[in-house]
Amino acid sequence: MVAIRVPRSMRAKREVLKHAPKLVENGKKMLILHGTKTSAVLNSVLADIFHLKRDHAVKYTKKNDNIRPFESGGETSLEFFSLKSDCSLLVYGSHSKKKPNNLVFGRTYDHHIYDLIEVGVENYKSIESYAYDKKLAPKLGTKPFFAFIGEHFESVEKLKHLKEMLLDHFKGEVVENLNLAGVGRIFVCTAISPTTVCMMHCALRLKRSGTSIPRMELVEVGPSMDLVVKRNQSPAESLRKEAMNTPGHAKKVKNVTKDVLDGKTGRIYIPDQEVAKLALTNDIKGLKRERRDAKKNKEHSKKQKVNPE
């Protein structure tokens, strides 16, 4: 287990807060792991995924024997590696006779397994198998487009889950503004059947169209593969509520408003002031002398009734 150390300086506290879960995550890192046994195809798949996420990925090449993602207690090692490498996205590859070229995509919240989905890789083509003009090679680290083709992504629950998982794993950092000139690649995912998705990675080639908007062409640069969905694990209800927690609305302050021009404005209460034992009220017209004398006489008579001599 990882030893828990209490930070003793402000610099150490700031580093701990950087690794703490946030309401809005940005730039998630991916952890790539190998199982007890892997095939040559699966090794190439994991290498290509690491190539696509090179700036935001950590890859362990050592084989792991005690990882069983969908079994009770088998996710402990995944949570340990997630905490050790500070990664919230997981990709685990394993190969066996019953489940050849098996991939498991997973997400964590606070370094606890949030959800998992298992797919089988078929009809795989690596990046090296494609021949194209190297000038068209997309720059890694840029923001990619996503195209999900097929009605099964909206009607089948497992494909909905796979769509969320692929978006979270390959979308990159969250940005507010995007320069279209720097976007040069796209992931095309086509639902062939309720359990099979064809995934391709293409480069965007801009050509003249006679207008100010260029015409786009797709050039397949790899990798491409068919993902056959097998098992999936949804998050626990308690963990889902904690992960989906959003910041509450600020408490409304009495007599405070916000204006577009003046900004934050408010009203304050000022009690009646006295000058030389003379009460000054907020009445604009003021009090006449006769009315003021009548008020004093009335108060004097009340005191005499309460405290008779």
Short mmCIF file of C-alpha atoms in Angstrom, two decimals, residues 97-260:
data_model
loop_
_atom_site.label_atom_id
_atom_site.label_comp_id
_atom_site.label_asym_id
_atom_site.label_seq_id
_atom_site.Cartn_x
_atom_site.Cartn_y
_atom_site.Cartn_z
CA LYS A 97 -7.98 -18.48 -25.49
CA LYS A 98 -11.54 -17.58 -24.51
CA LYS A 99 -11.04 -13.82 -24.80
CA PRO A 100 -8.37 -12.99 -27.38
CA ASN A 101 -7.08 -9.43 -27.76
CA ASN A 102 -9.16 -8.13 -24.88
CA LEU A 103 -9.21 -4.44 -23.87
CA VAL A 104 -10.77 -2.94 -20.75
CA PHE A 105 -11.44 0.81 -20.62
CA GLY A 106 -12.04 2.25 -17.18
CA ARG A 107 -12.46 5.49 -15.27
CA THR A 108 -11.75 6.30 -11.63
CA TYR A 109 -13.04 8.88 -9.19
CA ASP A 110 -10.77 9.80 -6.30
CA HIS A 111 -8.66 6.77 -7.38
CA HIS A 112 -11.60 4.38 -6.91
CA ILE A 113 -12.99 2.41 -9.86
CA TYR A 114 -15.95 4.35 -11.25
CA ASP A 115 -16.99 2.27 -14.29
CA LEU A 116 -15.54 -0.28 -16.73
CA ILE A 117 -16.27 -1.61 -20.21
CA GLU A 118 -14.68 -4.63 -21.91
CA VAL A 119 -14.18 -4.91 -25.69
CA GLY A 120 -12.51 -7.35 -28.06
CA VAL A 121 -10.22 -6.06 -30.84
CA GLU A 122 -10.76 -7.40 -34.37
CA ASN A 123 -9.59 -6.39 -37.89
CA TYR A 124 -6.80 -4.27 -36.45
CA LYS A 125 -4.54 -2.08 -38.63
CA SER A 126 -1.64 -0.27 -36.99
CA ILE A 127 -0.33 3.21 -37.77
CA GLU A 128 2.74 1.77 -39.50
CA SER A 129 0.63 -0.19 -42.00
CA TYR A 130 -0.73 3.01 -43.64
CA ALA A 131 1.12 4.72 -46.46
CA TYR A 132 0.35 8.43 -46.94
CA ASP A 133 2.06 11.76 -47.33
CA LYS A 134 3.80 12.48 -44.03
CA LYS A 135 2.90 16.15 -44.38
CA LEU A 136 -0.69 15.12 -43.65
CA ALA A 137 0.28 13.43 -40.40
CA PRO A 138 -1.79 15.09 -37.65
CA LYS A 139 0.00 16.78 -34.81
CA LEU A 140 -0.43 14.82 -31.63
CA GLY A 141 -1.73 16.72 -28.64
CA THR A 142 -4.20 18.72 -30.75
CA LYS A 143 -7.94 18.68 -30.13
CA PRO A 144 -9.60 15.94 -32.25
CA PHE A 145 -13.09 15.81 -33.74
CA PHE A 146 -15.42 12.87 -33.06
CA ALA A 147 -18.03 11.43 -35.41
CA PHE A 148 -20.40 8.75 -34.08
CA ILE A 149 -22.38 7.21 -36.95
CA GLY A 150 -25.31 4.86 -36.32
CA GLU A 151 -28.55 4.85 -34.37
CA HIS A 152 -27.26 2.15 -31.98
CA PHE A 153 -25.27 4.81 -30.10
CA GLU A 154 -28.61 6.24 -28.94
CA SER A 155 -30.65 3.06 -28.44
CA VAL A 156 -28.21 0.46 -27.04
CA GLU A 157 -27.02 1.06 -23.45
CA LYS A 158 -23.64 -0.64 -23.91
CA LEU A 159 -22.83 1.48 -26.96
CA LYS A 160 -23.90 4.59 -25.07
CA HIS A 161 -21.44 3.61 -22.37
CA LEU A 162 -18.71 2.95 -24.95
CA LYS A 163 -19.33 6.35 -26.55
CA GLU A 164 -18.87 8.12 -23.20
CA MET A 165 -15.74 6.09 -22.52
CA LEU A 166 -14.10 6.85 -25.89
CA LEU A 167 -14.88 10.55 -25.58
CA ASP A 168 -13.38 10.72 -22.12
CA HIS A 169 -10.25 8.80 -23.10
CA PHE A 170 -9.34 10.62 -26.34
CA LYS A 171 -10.89 14.10 -26.17
CA GLY A 172 -7.88 15.73 -24.46
CA GLU A 173 -8.03 18.91 -22.44
CA VAL A 174 -11.17 21.00 -22.04
CA VAL A 175 -10.84 24.30 -23.93
CA GLU A 176 -13.16 27.29 -24.29
CA ASN A 177 -11.89 28.59 -27.65
CA LEU A 178 -10.72 26.47 -30.56
CA ASN A 179 -8.71 27.47 -33.63
CA LEU A 180 -9.95 25.43 -36.60
CA ALA A 181 -6.57 25.76 -38.32
CA GLY A 182 -5.01 23.69 -35.53
CA VAL A 183 -7.58 20.87 -35.72
CA GLY A 184 -6.17 18.21 -38.02
CA ARG A 185 -7.63 14.84 -37.02
CA ILE A 186 -10.89 13.06 -36.34
CA PHE A 187 -12.06 9.79 -34.78
CA VAL A 188 -14.81 8.14 -36.86
CA CYS A 189 -16.82 5.54 -34.91
CA THR A 190 -19.45 3.58 -36.86
CA ALA A 191 -21.92 1.26 -35.15
CA ILE A 192 -21.99 -1.79 -37.44
CA SER A 193 -24.26 -3.80 -35.12
CA PRO A 194 -25.61 -3.49 -31.56
CA THR A 195 -22.34 -4.98 -30.26
CA THR A 196 -19.68 -3.95 -32.83
CA VAL A 197 -18.14 -0.53 -33.48
CA CYS A 198 -15.63 0.25 -36.23
CA MET A 199 -13.18 2.92 -35.03
CA MET A 200 -10.88 4.81 -37.42
CA HIS A 201 -8.39 7.61 -36.91
CA CYS A 202 -8.21 10.03 -39.86
CA ALA A 203 -6.40 13.23 -40.77
CA LEU A 204 -8.29 16.27 -42.07
CA ARG A 205 -7.09 17.63 -45.42
CA LEU A 206 -8.23 21.12 -46.42
CA LYS A 207 -8.80 21.78 -50.13
CA ARG A 208 -10.00 24.73 -52.15
CA SER A 209 -13.75 25.03 -52.57
CA GLY A 210 -14.09 28.40 -54.31
CA THR A 211 -15.47 29.97 -51.12
CA SER A 212 -14.03 31.18 -47.84
CA ILE A 213 -14.86 27.81 -46.24
CA PRO A 214 -12.45 25.09 -47.40
CA ARG A 215 -13.56 21.60 -48.40
CA MET A 216 -12.47 18.85 -46.03
CA GLU A 217 -11.29 15.39 -46.98
CA LEU A 218 -10.51 12.49 -44.67
CA VAL A 219 -7.23 10.60 -45.04
CA GLU A 220 -7.02 7.45 -42.94
CA VAL A 221 -3.77 7.45 -40.96
CA GLY A 222 -4.50 4.72 -38.40
CA PRO A 223 -4.98 2.99 -36.20
CA SER A 224 -8.28 1.36 -37.14
CA MET A 225 -10.02 -1.56 -35.41
CA ASP A 226 -13.37 -3.18 -34.71
CA LEU A 227 -14.42 -3.07 -31.06
CA VAL A 228 -16.77 -5.88 -29.99
CA VAL A 229 -18.50 -4.93 -26.72
CA LYS A 230 -18.60 -7.73 -24.13
CA ARG A 231 -19.08 -6.69 -20.50
CA ASN A 232 -19.60 -3.37 -18.81
CA GLN A 233 -19.84 -2.25 -15.20
CA SER A 234 -21.87 0.82 -14.26
CA PRO A 235 -20.86 3.00 -11.31
CA ALA A 236 -22.42 2.49 -7.89
CA GLU A 237 -25.25 4.88 -7.09
CA SER A 238 -23.47 6.40 -4.08
CA LEU A 239 -20.26 6.94 -6.06
CA ARG A 240 -22.20 8.39 -8.99
CA LYS A 241 -23.88 10.98 -6.74
CA GLU A 242 -20.53 11.96 -5.25
CA ALA A 243 -18.85 12.21 -8.66
CA MET A 244 -21.73 14.19 -10.19
CA ASN A 245 -21.80 16.67 -7.32
CA THR A 246 -21.86 20.28 -8.49
CA PRO A 247 -21.14 23.43 -6.49
CA GLY A 248 -24.23 24.76 -4.74
CA HIS A 249 -25.67 28.20 -5.36
CA ALA A 250 -24.28 31.01 -3.27
CA LYS A 251 -26.34 31.91 -0.24
CA LYS A 252 -28.55 34.92 -0.91
CA VAL A 253 -27.50 37.95 1.10
CA LYS A 254 -30.24 40.24 2.33
CA ASN A 255 -30.44 43.76 0.80
CA VAL A 256 -27.60 43.04 -1.69
CA THR A 257 -28.14 43.22 -5.44
CA LYS A 258 -25.94 43.19 -8.56
CA ASP A 259 -26.17 45.82 -11.25
CA VAL A 260 -24.61 45.76 -14.72
#
